[in-house]
Amino acid sequence: MSSDVILLVEDNPDDEALTIRALNRNNITNEVIVARDGVEAMDYVFARGTHSERDINDLPRLVLLDLKLPKVDGLEVLKQIRADDRTKRLPVVVLTSSKEEQDLVDSYNLGVNSYIRKPVDFTLFTEAVRQVGLYWLVLNEPPPR
Amino acid sequence: MAVLMLLAIGAVFLQVRQQRYVATVVTVAMDQRLAIQRITDGTANAISGDLRANVVLRRTADEFDWNLRALREGGLTFGSPGSASDLPEASADIQSQMDRIDRIWQPTYGNVTVVSGSAPVGVQVRELALQVTNRFSDFDIALENAQKTATAVDRAALADIGRVLGRVRLQVLAIAESPKQTAPDLAANAEHIDAVLGALLIGEPGPDGAALRQELLGPVDGFAALWEASSEDIKTLIPLAEEFAEGLVAAREIAGSSVPLLREISVAVDLLDQESRDKVIQIQWFLLAVTGVFLYICALAMWVTWRTIRPLERLTRATTIIAEGDLSARVEVGSRDEIGMLAVAFNKMTEDLQRRDIELAAVNDELEAFNYSVSHDLRAPLRTIDGFSQALLEDYEDKLDDEGKDYLGRTRAASQRMGVLIDDLLNLSRVTRGDLRHEEVDLTAIARKVVAELEEGDPERQVTFEIAEGAVTMGDPNLLRAVLDNLIGNAWKFTGNHPTAKIEFGITEDGGQPAFYVRDDGAGFDMRYSENLFGAFQRLHGMTEFPGTGIGLATVQRIIHRHGGRVWAEGEVEQGATFYFTLG
């Protein structure tokens, strides 16, 4: 059983709105679940807390993960996802404002699938979201469940 | 201390000089002992009439006298360093001994002179006697010739002459040895020959008459002529021989009085020899003592040096450790002297350094956090401004007039530009962080790469490049790449308004070290504002003229400064610009 949910982990409501707008404008119609901090993101992925009703095997198709998050930061979320056998193959794309080298290194060390830096220019941002969606939702073969 | 050293060196020098002198005295004293022995023997031989011994005696005495004077007054030919009077301390005993020898020697030398003074007379007596005896073979021939023609009476007279002549010969030979006994007989014999010869020459007529006498006259005349010269010689020889004999008598008397004097001198010279040897040993002990003291001082100095050096070495080691970055290193304080105080001060300084290092690290961490915030948090609202402006433009296009759309366009442009500024600011701060690599960097190769990328980005441009070969230096390859990216990129940018351009990367010299430069013939700049070139976000050209945030040259300057180098520019409006840099 597979869903085509995109998990958007983003604490900034503006960025959330802009990301969803960019997805919509690129005709990406997958359901978008928004998690506004690290704990919420992990609750969804591991089907616990407010999402305990959810079937853990029903993994999202793609996680768009911001790094700077309240409570638990994005790198920790990534670490937990990769540490669990059930979720370790889940495609995670870091979508962040940070271009810090340390963040890049840490993300790749933790096994991120892709690292996208959000451009300020919305035109470019829209283009980036389009390409990410096209690649991960259409072109890329998802890992077997 | 220095004065003491000088005094010590002076004393040693004096002692060495004295030792050399006294050693000379020892050598000479040995000679003098032999000389005294020879003089004693020579005197004995000389008074026995040995003329050769006489000459040797005189020479030996002269040598003894000369050596004695040389020792006392200096000037020995074999390199004596001085005289007794120059070195009063060393030779007080030696000098008094030599004075004593001199006192005895002076009369002895006079005696020897007198003794050897008879020699010239003796030689004269000998030569004269030899001259006389050499004629005797001629006498014999002349007498024989006379005998042949002589009468019986004459023959007897001639035989008488021959007999007496034989005695004269012996007496002439003996007169040098015993003039007293021989002289009267010799004189009598010579007179006898004169008388007989005179009678013979005047003569009484023989039984054969005058004819026979005439025959005899010739040969006798020949003999008489020979004898006349010898007779004169004998007359000279006799008083000379007597004089020589008297001289010998006097010499014998004098020699007799010399014997005890010579014995005394011999003893004195022995004493001199002994005292000189004692003095040499004394000086050698002194020098040994001085050497000992010197070695002791050396050892002391070495010990003091070692004590001084050791803490300094520890200090150096600690400095090296600290220089390598370990600020926890401390120096063990072993003493309360200046070096100990230095060590305390050093430790205090290191503590301060360590504290400041920790503070700096804290500040640096804060700066990192700030950078992260700038990177992440400042960009997010910009994206919101830009994103929603765009959303407005798209979703409410029909509700906005052209002016409203223009305003939104400006809002978007400004937020995008601020995004670029933030990125540049982060890049600039990144340049000053992180470790600086130090390896060989081929600037020529980097310049070629930069140029290739520029040409690829805009193939339409007509730009000639001139890149110097072999621009190899030491530095951080990534940062130096950024330098050439900026400088050559600027040259490319600021020649953009010219139809053709020339960009040059070359090597020159600045104060003895290599300086690299990038030159273009583009827009250039006004030298009055050259100081503003390297400030962050400083621009000398309008935004519409040439794009950019004005961060490039600030980045270049930071990188060059991190390498310990210098960067400066020359230019003129519309005449191009040249940027120079050195690397430490």
XYZ file of C-alpha atoms in Angstrom:
729
model
C 0.000 0.000 0.000
C 1.614 3.145 -1.094
C 0.632 6.756 -0.851
C 1.954 9.630 -2.894
C 2.196 11.944 0.068
C 4.876 14.607 0.131
C 6.004 15.350 3.696
C 7.011 19.009 3.864
C 8.955 19.735 7.058
C 8.936 23.530 7.326
C 8.452 25.814 10.320
C 8.107 29.059 8.352
C 4.472 29.486 7.186
C 5.601 31.839 4.394
C 7.996 29.268 3.020
C 5.330 26.631 3.475
C 2.880 28.686 1.424
C 5.464 29.486 -1.217
C 6.558 25.846 -1.494
C 2.983 24.638 -1.862
C 2.378 27.427 -4.386
C 5.452 26.392 -6.338
C 4.310 22.764 -6.291
C 0.859 23.734 -7.472
C 2.160 25.998 -10.191
C 4.177 23.072 -11.484
C 1.071 20.874 -11.518
C 2.364 18.595 -8.809
C -0.876 17.454 -7.301
C 0.369 14.998 -4.668
C -1.037 15.405 -1.201
C 1.250 17.593 0.928
C 1.456 16.894 4.652
C 3.148 19.719 6.570
C 5.132 19.135 9.742
C 6.117 22.370 11.544
C 8.897 20.991 13.740
C 11.210 17.999 14.003
C 9.083 16.135 16.517
C 6.000 16.426 14.365
C 7.972 15.230 11.340
C 9.197 12.137 13.184
C 5.718 11.485 14.644
C 4.395 11.349 11.112
C 7.172 9.218 9.668
C 7.189 6.740 12.562
C 3.377 6.868 12.988
C 3.301 7.915 16.631
C 1.954 10.785 18.734
C -0.760 12.631 16.830
C -0.142 10.301 13.883
C -0.256 7.027 15.859
C -3.382 5.975 13.931
C -1.346 5.943 10.762
C 0.078 2.803 9.207
C 3.836 2.979 9.513
C 4.306 1.041 6.318
C 2.515 3.758 4.428
C 5.613 5.876 3.917
C 5.531 9.239 2.154
C 6.812 9.334 -1.394
C 9.241 12.174 -0.594
C 10.337 14.208 2.409
C 11.239 17.866 1.851
C 13.218 18.670 4.958
C 14.254 22.071 6.285
C 17.286 21.928 8.588
C 16.549 24.735 11.040
C 13.531 23.548 12.955
C 12.032 24.046 16.411
C 12.415 21.291 19.058
C 14.428 18.794 16.979
C 16.446 20.029 14.011
C 16.395 18.605 10.504
C 19.701 16.752 10.803
C 18.408 14.837 13.831
C 15.217 13.962 11.947
C 17.319 12.686 9.046
C 19.472 10.685 11.431
C 16.416 9.005 12.997
C 14.936 8.186 9.603
C 18.185 6.602 8.418
C 18.664 4.739 11.708
C 15.375 2.870 11.450
C 15.239 -0.170 9.157
C 11.678 0.630 8.151
C 12.477 4.150 6.981
C 16.122 4.107 6.032
C 15.426 4.013 2.262
C 12.936 6.897 2.384
C 13.915 9.601 -0.159
C 14.795 12.760 1.787
C 15.602 16.036 0.065
C 17.003 18.805 2.235
C 15.412 22.095 1.233
C 17.034 24.856 3.202
C 18.294 28.437 3.190
C 21.651 27.297 4.584
C 24.657 26.987 2.348
C 26.986 26.277 5.307
C 29.525 23.720 4.324
C 29.105 21.922 7.640
C 25.385 21.419 6.967
C 26.156 19.976 3.539
C 28.775 17.628 4.953
C 26.570 16.499 7.832
C 23.560 15.952 5.568
C 25.455 13.836 3.087
C 27.164 11.913 5.907
C 23.729 11.065 7.240
C 22.691 9.803 3.800
C 20.529 12.548 2.368
C 19.356 11.926 -1.200
C 19.634 15.499 -2.348
C 20.455 18.938 -0.992
C 18.694 21.995 -2.436
C 19.342 25.533 -1.341
C 16.251 27.718 -1.549
C 16.923 30.685 -3.831
C 15.612 34.111 -2.756
C 14.339 34.746 -6.275
C 10.889 33.134 -6.361
C 11.182 32.416 -10.062
C 14.267 30.370 -9.399
C 12.640 28.805 -6.338
C 9.668 27.720 -8.406
C 12.007 26.224 -10.966
C 13.918 24.355 -8.236
C 10.685 22.918 -6.793
C 9.571 21.927 -10.288
C 12.768 20.047 -10.967
C 12.775 18.323 -7.570
C 9.141 17.245 -8.037
C 9.739 16.090 -11.581
C 12.780 14.105 -10.629
C 11.683 12.458 -7.377
C 8.001 11.954 -8.160
C 8.163 11.103 -11.859
C 11.625 10.183 -13.061
C 13.004 8.444 -10.009
C 12.003 4.866 -9.226
C 11.053 4.762 -5.531
C 12.638 2.125 -3.294
C 10.595 -1.077 -2.939
C 8.304 -1.147 0.070
C 86.842 41.355 36.038
C 88.377 42.425 32.723
C 91.198 44.196 34.593
C 91.880 41.023 36.600
C 91.960 39.004 33.412
C 94.408 41.466 31.851
C 96.616 41.310 34.955
C 96.566 37.499 34.891
C 97.400 37.421 31.192
C 100.195 39.958 31.825
C 101.636 37.829 34.648
C 101.539 34.674 32.531
C 103.159 36.514 29.634
C 105.925 37.801 31.917
C 106.484 34.318 33.352
C 106.674 32.787 29.900
C 109.172 35.431 28.847
C 111.199 34.772 31.994
C 111.062 31.068 31.432
C 112.419 31.515 27.940
C 115.148 33.770 29.260
C 116.134 31.470 32.115
C 116.098 28.500 29.743
C 118.524 30.472 27.609
C 120.673 31.105 30.669
C 120.732 27.358 31.371
C 121.871 26.644 27.806
C 124.501 29.370 27.878
C 125.708 28.357 31.345
C 126.426 24.873 29.992
C 128.514 26.433 27.212
C 130.240 28.661 29.736
C 131.216 25.696 31.909
C 132.906 24.051 28.920
C 134.517 27.390 27.996
C 136.023 27.733 31.490
C 137.405 24.201 31.200
C 138.951 25.085 27.819
C 140.355 28.340 29.160
C 141.968 26.492 32.086
C 143.494 23.867 29.744
C 144.402 26.500 27.136
C 146.251 28.594 29.719
C 148.288 25.595 30.771
C 149.165 24.778 27.143
C 149.852 28.392 26.237
C 152.406 28.911 28.978
C 154.259 25.850 27.746
C 154.773 27.796 24.485
C 152.005 26.079 22.443
C 151.129 28.813 19.984
C 147.962 27.080 18.627
C 146.639 26.641 22.175
C 147.316 30.343 22.627
C 145.051 31.321 19.697
C 142.252 28.956 20.812
C 142.576 30.314 24.346
C 142.072 33.849 23.160
C 139.039 32.931 21.060
C 137.432 30.940 23.894
C 137.963 33.812 26.327
C 136.400 36.264 23.869
C 133.377 33.966 23.466
C 132.980 33.583 27.208
C 133.134 37.326 27.669
C 130.651 37.979 24.856
C 128.152 35.401 26.178
C 128.409 36.794 29.686
C 127.741 40.323 28.455
C 124.887 39.120 26.248
C 123.237 37.344 29.174
C 123.501 40.435 31.338
C 122.614 43.049 28.765
C 120.568 41.122 26.190
C 121.154 40.494 22.513
C 122.068 36.816 22.397
C 122.170 35.891 18.753
C 120.051 32.757 19.131
C 116.926 34.677 19.958
C 117.074 35.449 23.638
C 113.874 37.268 24.540
C 115.571 39.822 26.742
C 118.193 40.469 29.310
C 118.442 39.953 33.016
C 117.924 43.657 33.630
C 114.626 43.535 31.658
C 113.327 40.840 33.973
C 114.339 41.889 37.464
C 111.849 39.687 39.314
C 112.755 36.440 37.662
C 116.457 36.877 37.756
C 117.371 38.613 41.001
C 119.309 35.520 42.126
C 120.567 34.766 38.660
C 121.660 38.341 38.165
C 123.583 38.491 41.432
C 125.259 35.216 40.493
C 126.205 36.659 37.111
C 127.474 39.840 38.738
C 129.721 37.681 40.883
C 130.968 35.768 37.861
C 131.595 39.048 36.067
C 133.591 40.415 39.016
C 135.903 37.400 38.971
C 135.960 37.202 35.192
C 137.175 40.732 34.462
C 140.749 40.220 35.934
C 140.845 36.673 34.560
C 139.975 37.969 31.086
C 142.823 40.511 31.447
C 145.213 37.699 32.417
C 144.139 35.564 29.471
C 144.710 38.556 27.181
C 148.227 38.942 28.576
C 148.922 35.211 28.375
C 147.785 35.008 24.782
C 149.564 38.328 24.061
C 152.997 36.571 23.751
C 151.728 34.600 20.788
C 152.486 37.163 18.039
C 156.141 37.458 19.167
C 156.443 33.688 19.302
C 155.066 33.409 15.770
C 157.567 36.051 14.579
C 160.467 34.161 16.221
C 159.356 30.942 14.547
C 159.035 32.485 11.095
C 162.422 34.195 11.334
C 164.123 31.002 12.470
C 162.516 29.112 9.571
C 163.701 31.763 7.096
C 167.268 31.429 8.391
C 167.393 27.622 8.375
C 165.925 27.543 4.847
C 169.151 29.147 3.566
C 171.467 26.454 5.017
C 171.405 24.171 1.938
C 172.609 27.199 -0.108
C 175.384 27.700 2.490
C 176.546 24.121 2.052
C 176.775 24.455 -1.781
C 178.616 27.784 -1.525
C 181.110 26.340 1.025
C 181.761 23.275 -1.125
C 182.460 25.492 -4.156
C 184.929 27.507 -2.060
C 186.713 24.376 -0.757
C 187.514 23.271 -4.312
C 189.726 26.248 -4.984
C 191.022 26.875 -1.477
C 194.546 26.599 -0.154
C 195.276 24.462 2.823
C 195.021 27.463 5.174
C 191.811 28.610 3.566
C 190.466 25.146 3.671
C 190.952 24.995 7.406
C 189.148 28.342 7.763
C 186.297 27.207 5.551
C 186.002 23.975 7.515
C 185.847 26.013 10.699
C 183.023 28.103 9.226
C 181.159 24.926 8.183
C 181.475 23.497 11.684
C 180.253 26.642 13.435
C 177.458 26.957 10.838
C 176.185 23.497 11.841
C 175.925 24.701 15.452
C 174.207 27.939 14.358
C 171.600 25.868 12.505
C 170.717 23.890 15.629
C 170.749 26.986 17.788
C 168.366 28.904 15.461
C 165.976 25.983 15.635
C 166.271 25.818 19.427
C 166.122 29.524 20.198
C 162.314 29.644 20.110
C 162.190 26.998 22.831
C 165.052 28.173 25.074
C 166.209 31.657 24.127
C 168.070 32.240 27.409
C 170.555 29.402 27.023
C 170.864 29.562 23.270
C 171.055 33.311 22.561
C 174.610 34.042 23.865
C 176.112 31.007 22.077
C 174.276 31.814 18.892
C 175.497 35.418 19.028
C 179.073 34.223 19.674
C 178.937 31.687 16.837
C 177.587 34.276 14.423
C 180.361 36.654 15.368
C 182.935 33.868 14.969
C 181.705 33.193 11.441
C 181.867 36.918 10.687
C 185.468 37.081 11.952
C 186.703 33.974 10.081
C 184.957 35.087 6.922
C 186.443 38.612 7.226
C 189.938 37.211 7.686
C 189.430 34.907 4.772
C 188.330 37.745 2.487
C 191.181 40.139 3.439
C 193.545 37.194 4.011
C 197.335 36.710 4.159
C 199.074 35.747 0.863
C 199.456 31.986 0.637
C 202.576 30.136 -0.541
C 201.202 30.163 -4.067
C 200.817 33.889 -4.047
C 197.945 36.003 -5.063
C 196.904 33.823 -8.003
C 195.378 31.156 -5.812
C 193.643 33.782 -3.629
C 192.124 35.238 -6.742
C 190.571 31.876 -7.556
C 189.150 31.534 -4.062
C 187.743 34.995 -3.869
C 184.710 34.366 -6.141
C 183.045 31.461 -4.264
C 183.790 32.932 -0.812
C 182.193 36.192 -1.883
C 179.064 34.228 -2.898
C 178.926 32.601 0.551
C 179.633 35.938 2.285
C 176.700 37.568 0.445
C 174.387 34.746 1.606
C 175.672 34.884 5.173
C 175.313 38.655 5.456
C 171.502 38.460 5.176
C 171.306 35.558 7.635
C 173.594 37.315 10.051
C 171.219 40.276 10.054
C 168.253 37.937 10.642
C 170.013 36.261 13.523
C 170.735 39.643 15.058
C 166.986 40.441 14.915
C 165.994 36.959 16.071
C 168.013 37.008 19.296
C 166.252 39.963 21.022
C 162.851 38.762 19.772
C 163.473 35.345 21.217
C 164.508 36.958 24.481
C 161.325 39.046 24.487
C 159.180 35.935 23.854
C 160.932 34.182 26.684
C 160.266 37.082 29.041
C 156.552 37.103 27.924
C 156.243 33.437 28.699
C 157.702 33.961 32.129
C 155.138 36.727 32.791
C 152.319 34.563 31.368
C 153.312 31.736 33.635
C 153.117 33.992 36.635
C 149.738 35.383 35.559
C 148.389 31.993 34.636
C 149.299 30.855 38.071
C 147.153 33.566 39.588
C 144.334 32.787 37.091
C 143.953 29.203 38.194
C 142.119 29.873 41.458
C 140.034 32.565 39.752
C 139.019 30.134 37.027
C 138.152 27.565 39.622
C 136.013 30.157 41.382
C 134.262 31.088 38.100
C 133.637 27.451 37.410
C 131.912 27.103 40.772
C 129.946 30.319 40.164
C 128.824 29.131 36.731
C 127.742 25.837 38.301
C 125.728 27.812 40.812
C 124.242 29.941 38.011
C 123.336 26.777 36.153
C 121.731 25.300 39.257
C 119.863 28.483 40.113
C 118.636 28.882 36.533
C 117.362 25.324 36.558
C 115.637 25.951 39.897
C 114.128 29.102 38.449
C 112.865 27.221 35.365
C 111.225 24.642 37.606
C 109.766 27.435 39.764
C 108.340 29.163 36.673
C 107.013 25.883 35.364
C 105.201 25.325 38.656
C 103.822 28.844 38.429
C 102.587 28.267 34.889
C 101.129 24.933 35.940
C 99.301 26.691 38.770
C 98.071 29.403 36.405
C 96.893 26.726 33.950
C 95.109 24.982 36.803
C 93.381 28.181 37.871
C 92.491 28.878 34.236
C 90.993 25.410 33.780
C 89.093 25.829 37.047
C 87.684 29.157 35.830
C 86.763 27.555 32.490
C 84.975 24.716 34.265
C 83.217 27.255 36.499
C 82.196 29.301 33.448
C 80.914 26.168 31.711
C 78.929 25.210 34.792
C 77.431 28.709 35.041
C 76.673 28.662 31.307
C 75.074 25.253 31.609
C 72.958 26.493 34.518
C 71.946 29.531 32.459
C 71.443 27.659 29.204
C 69.320 24.858 30.627
C 66.385 27.039 31.703
C 66.736 28.972 28.448
C 66.484 25.683 26.562
C 63.381 24.805 28.539
C 62.018 28.241 27.711
C 62.791 27.732 24.022
C 61.134 24.307 24.052
C 58.010 25.756 25.680
C 57.978 28.618 23.177
C 58.157 26.130 20.317
C 55.300 24.077 21.761
C 53.230 27.236 22.233
C 54.115 28.451 18.743
C 52.789 25.133 17.451
C 49.460 26.003 19.076
C 49.504 24.212 22.416
C 48.932 27.070 24.834
C 48.859 24.764 27.852
C 52.667 24.469 27.866
C 54.437 26.023 30.875
C 58.047 26.468 31.924
C 59.244 24.928 35.172
C 60.644 27.741 37.312
C 63.889 26.445 38.822
C 65.642 29.534 40.110
C 64.996 32.954 41.581
C 67.400 34.796 39.273
C 66.647 36.839 36.159
C 65.949 33.711 34.134
C 63.560 32.461 36.811
C 61.781 35.810 36.659
C 61.685 35.549 32.879
C 60.132 32.092 33.191
C 57.477 33.447 35.583
C 56.728 36.306 33.189
C 56.662 33.840 30.311
C 54.168 31.598 32.125
C 52.017 34.605 32.946
C 52.086 35.703 29.317
C 51.153 32.206 28.184
C 48.259 32.116 30.662
C 47.020 35.430 29.289
C 47.400 34.069 25.779
C 45.523 30.922 26.670
C 42.701 32.919 28.284
C 42.507 35.199 25.275
C 42.578 32.152 23.014
C 39.574 30.727 24.841
C 37.810 34.102 24.631
C 38.608 34.310 20.953
C 37.318 30.806 20.379
C 34.082 31.827 22.112
C 33.812 34.954 19.977
C 34.521 32.871 16.913
C 31.764 30.435 17.860
C 29.378 33.349 18.258
C 30.455 34.635 14.881
C 29.781 31.227 13.365
C 26.320 31.223 14.895
C 25.764 34.727 13.590
C 26.863 33.708 10.116
C 24.507 30.780 10.226
C 21.682 33.058 11.255
C 22.497 35.498 8.494
C 22.661 32.713 5.987
C 19.446 31.074 7.070
C 17.233 33.580 8.833
C 17.828 36.689 6.764
C 17.186 34.920 3.541
C 13.818 33.484 4.560
C 11.966 36.837 4.825
C 13.579 37.938 1.559
C 12.188 34.886 -0.108
C 8.784 35.685 1.382
C 8.944 39.269 0.022
C 10.006 38.107 -3.396
C 7.701 35.109 -3.475
C 4.564 36.969 -2.512
C 5.401 39.909 -4.774
C 5.582 37.419 -7.602
C 2.335 35.805 -6.389
C 0.703 39.247 -6.444
C 1.952 39.848 -9.971
C 0.652 36.517 -11.121
C -2.630 36.199 -9.243
C -3.716 39.828 -9.321
C -2.380 40.880 -12.656
C -5.744 42.207 -13.838
C -6.192 44.319 -10.689
C -2.778 46.049 -10.898
C -1.939 48.931 -13.226
C 1.522 49.289 -14.766
C 2.771 51.471 -11.948
C 1.754 48.887 -9.338
C 3.461 46.142 -11.360
C 6.601 48.337 -11.612
C 6.633 48.827 -7.832
C 6.337 45.102 -7.239
C 9.116 44.540 -9.796
C 11.358 46.940 -7.831
C 10.459 45.153 -4.564
C 11.471 41.838 -6.095
C 14.701 43.263 -7.585
C 15.686 44.754 -4.222
C 15.053 41.536 -2.298
C 16.974 39.509 -4.870
C 19.847 41.967 -4.694
C 19.875 41.706 -0.928
C 20.039 37.929 -1.304
C 23.147 38.329 -3.449
C 24.646 40.731 -0.921
C 24.095 38.250 1.892
C 25.718 35.508 -0.158
C 28.722 37.706 -0.917
C 29.024 38.701 2.723
C 29.059 35.042 3.703
C 31.669 34.267 1.082
C 33.828 37.109 2.367
C 33.614 35.882 5.947
C 34.335 32.338 4.782
C 37.628 33.559 3.288
C 38.910 34.592 6.719
C 37.823 31.382 8.395
C 39.236 27.906 8.125
C 42.829 26.746 7.857
C 45.148 28.221 5.291
C 46.809 25.565 3.179
C 50.424 26.090 2.221
C 51.452 24.291 -0.935
C 52.865 24.937 -4.387
C 50.358 26.757 -6.580
C 50.698 27.248 -10.329
C 49.136 30.668 -10.878
C 49.754 30.439 -14.632
C 47.595 27.312 -14.850
C 44.864 28.884 -12.705
C 44.862 32.058 -14.840
C 44.455 29.909 -17.989
C 41.459 28.101 -16.448
C 39.815 31.343 -15.382
C 40.317 32.809 -18.852
C 38.928 29.681 -20.529
C 35.782 29.851 -18.398
C 35.288 33.541 -19.142
C 35.684 33.010 -22.873
C 33.296 30.101 -22.743
C 30.731 32.275 -20.935
C 30.830 34.983 -23.564
C 32.404 33.768 -26.847
C 31.417 36.972 -28.666
C 33.947 39.116 -26.802
C 37.156 40.177 -28.594
C 39.744 39.961 -25.839
C 43.436 39.198 -26.204
C 45.022 37.454 -23.215
C 48.685 37.479 -22.312
C 49.575 35.079 -19.508
C 53.108 34.883 -18.101
C 54.702 31.439 -17.880
C 56.015 29.883 -14.685
C 54.119 31.938 -12.126
C 54.527 29.339 -9.379
C 54.225 30.316 -5.723
C 53.310 28.929 -2.300
C 49.827 29.422 -0.896
C 46.271 28.120 -0.592
C 45.156 26.910 -4.041
C 41.425 27.523 -3.471
C 41.878 31.029 -2.113
C 44.383 31.990 -4.820
C 41.939 30.700 -7.390
C 39.387 33.101 -5.858
C 41.917 35.953 -6.181
C 42.478 35.336 -9.894
C 38.745 34.718 -10.415
C 38.043 38.162 -9.029
C 40.920 40.065 -10.633
C 40.675 38.540 -14.099
C 36.857 38.550 -13.797
C 36.988 42.263 -13.012
C 39.317 42.912 -15.944
C 36.890 41.034 -18.167
C 33.941 42.965 -16.747
C 35.487 46.436 -16.926
C 36.645 46.000 -20.508
C 33.108 45.000 -21.469
C 32.264 48.430 -22.936
C 35.226 48.349 -25.349
C 34.938 46.561 -28.719
C 38.360 44.917 -28.228
C 40.467 44.522 -25.119
C 43.721 43.186 -23.846
C 44.115 41.475 -20.452
C 47.487 40.567 -19.079
C 48.614 38.370 -16.185
C 52.317 38.876 -15.412
C 55.135 38.783 -12.913
C 57.175 41.769 -11.795
C 59.182 42.606 -8.703
C 58.404 44.609 -5.596
C 61.175 45.272 -3.096
C 63.123 42.168 -4.096
C 60.216 39.738 -4.014
C 58.011 38.581 -6.862
C 54.792 40.530 -7.438
C 52.010 39.352 -9.731
C 49.693 41.633 -11.623
C 46.539 41.637 -13.722
C 46.339 44.485 -16.229
C 43.521 45.560 -18.539
C 42.881 48.430 -20.893
C 39.277 48.901 -19.817
C 37.294 51.490 -17.877
C 40.026 51.999 -15.292
C 39.413 54.218 -12.276
C 40.269 57.563 -10.771
C 43.412 57.185 -8.627
C 41.895 59.651 -6.136
C 39.461 56.932 -5.070
C 41.938 54.059 -5.180
C 41.776 53.684 -1.384
C 38.076 52.833 -1.620
C 38.707 50.018 -4.075
C 39.258 47.320 -1.488
C 36.463 48.203 0.968
C 33.532 45.777 1.213
C 30.571 46.891 -0.913
C 32.602 49.855 -2.204
C 31.992 50.543 -5.871
C 33.533 53.137 -8.146
C 31.093 52.558 -10.964
C 27.317 52.853 -11.198
C 25.196 49.723 -10.967
C 23.823 50.287 -14.447
C 27.333 50.695 -15.883
C 28.853 47.501 -14.450
C 27.015 44.956 -12.268
C 28.389 43.656 -8.973
C 28.152 44.045 -5.240
C 31.638 45.441 -4.640
C 32.765 42.488 -2.575
C 35.325 41.015 -5.004
C 38.311 43.224 -4.241
C 37.569 43.112 -0.504
C 37.741 39.325 -0.794
C 40.991 39.578 -2.793
C 42.503 41.851 -0.159
C 41.536 39.519 2.685
C 43.027 36.516 0.934
C 46.264 38.359 0.126
C 46.533 39.630 3.706
C 45.993 36.114 5.038
C 48.980 35.073 2.920
C 51.027 37.894 4.472
C 51.133 39.750 1.153
C 50.147 43.152 -0.150
C 47.692 44.251 -2.848
C 47.526 47.614 -4.589
C 46.213 49.132 -7.801
C 47.113 51.653 -10.440
C 44.718 53.065 -12.986
C 43.354 55.948 -14.969
C 39.862 56.596 -16.184
C 39.313 54.839 -19.537
C 43.031 53.911 -19.643
C 42.712 50.605 -17.852
C 43.757 49.331 -14.435
C 46.537 47.195 -13.014
C 46.162 45.185 -9.809
C 49.372 44.013 -8.146
C 49.762 41.506 -5.346
C 52.563 39.824 -3.434
C 52.363 36.703 -1.292
C 54.329 37.023 1.967
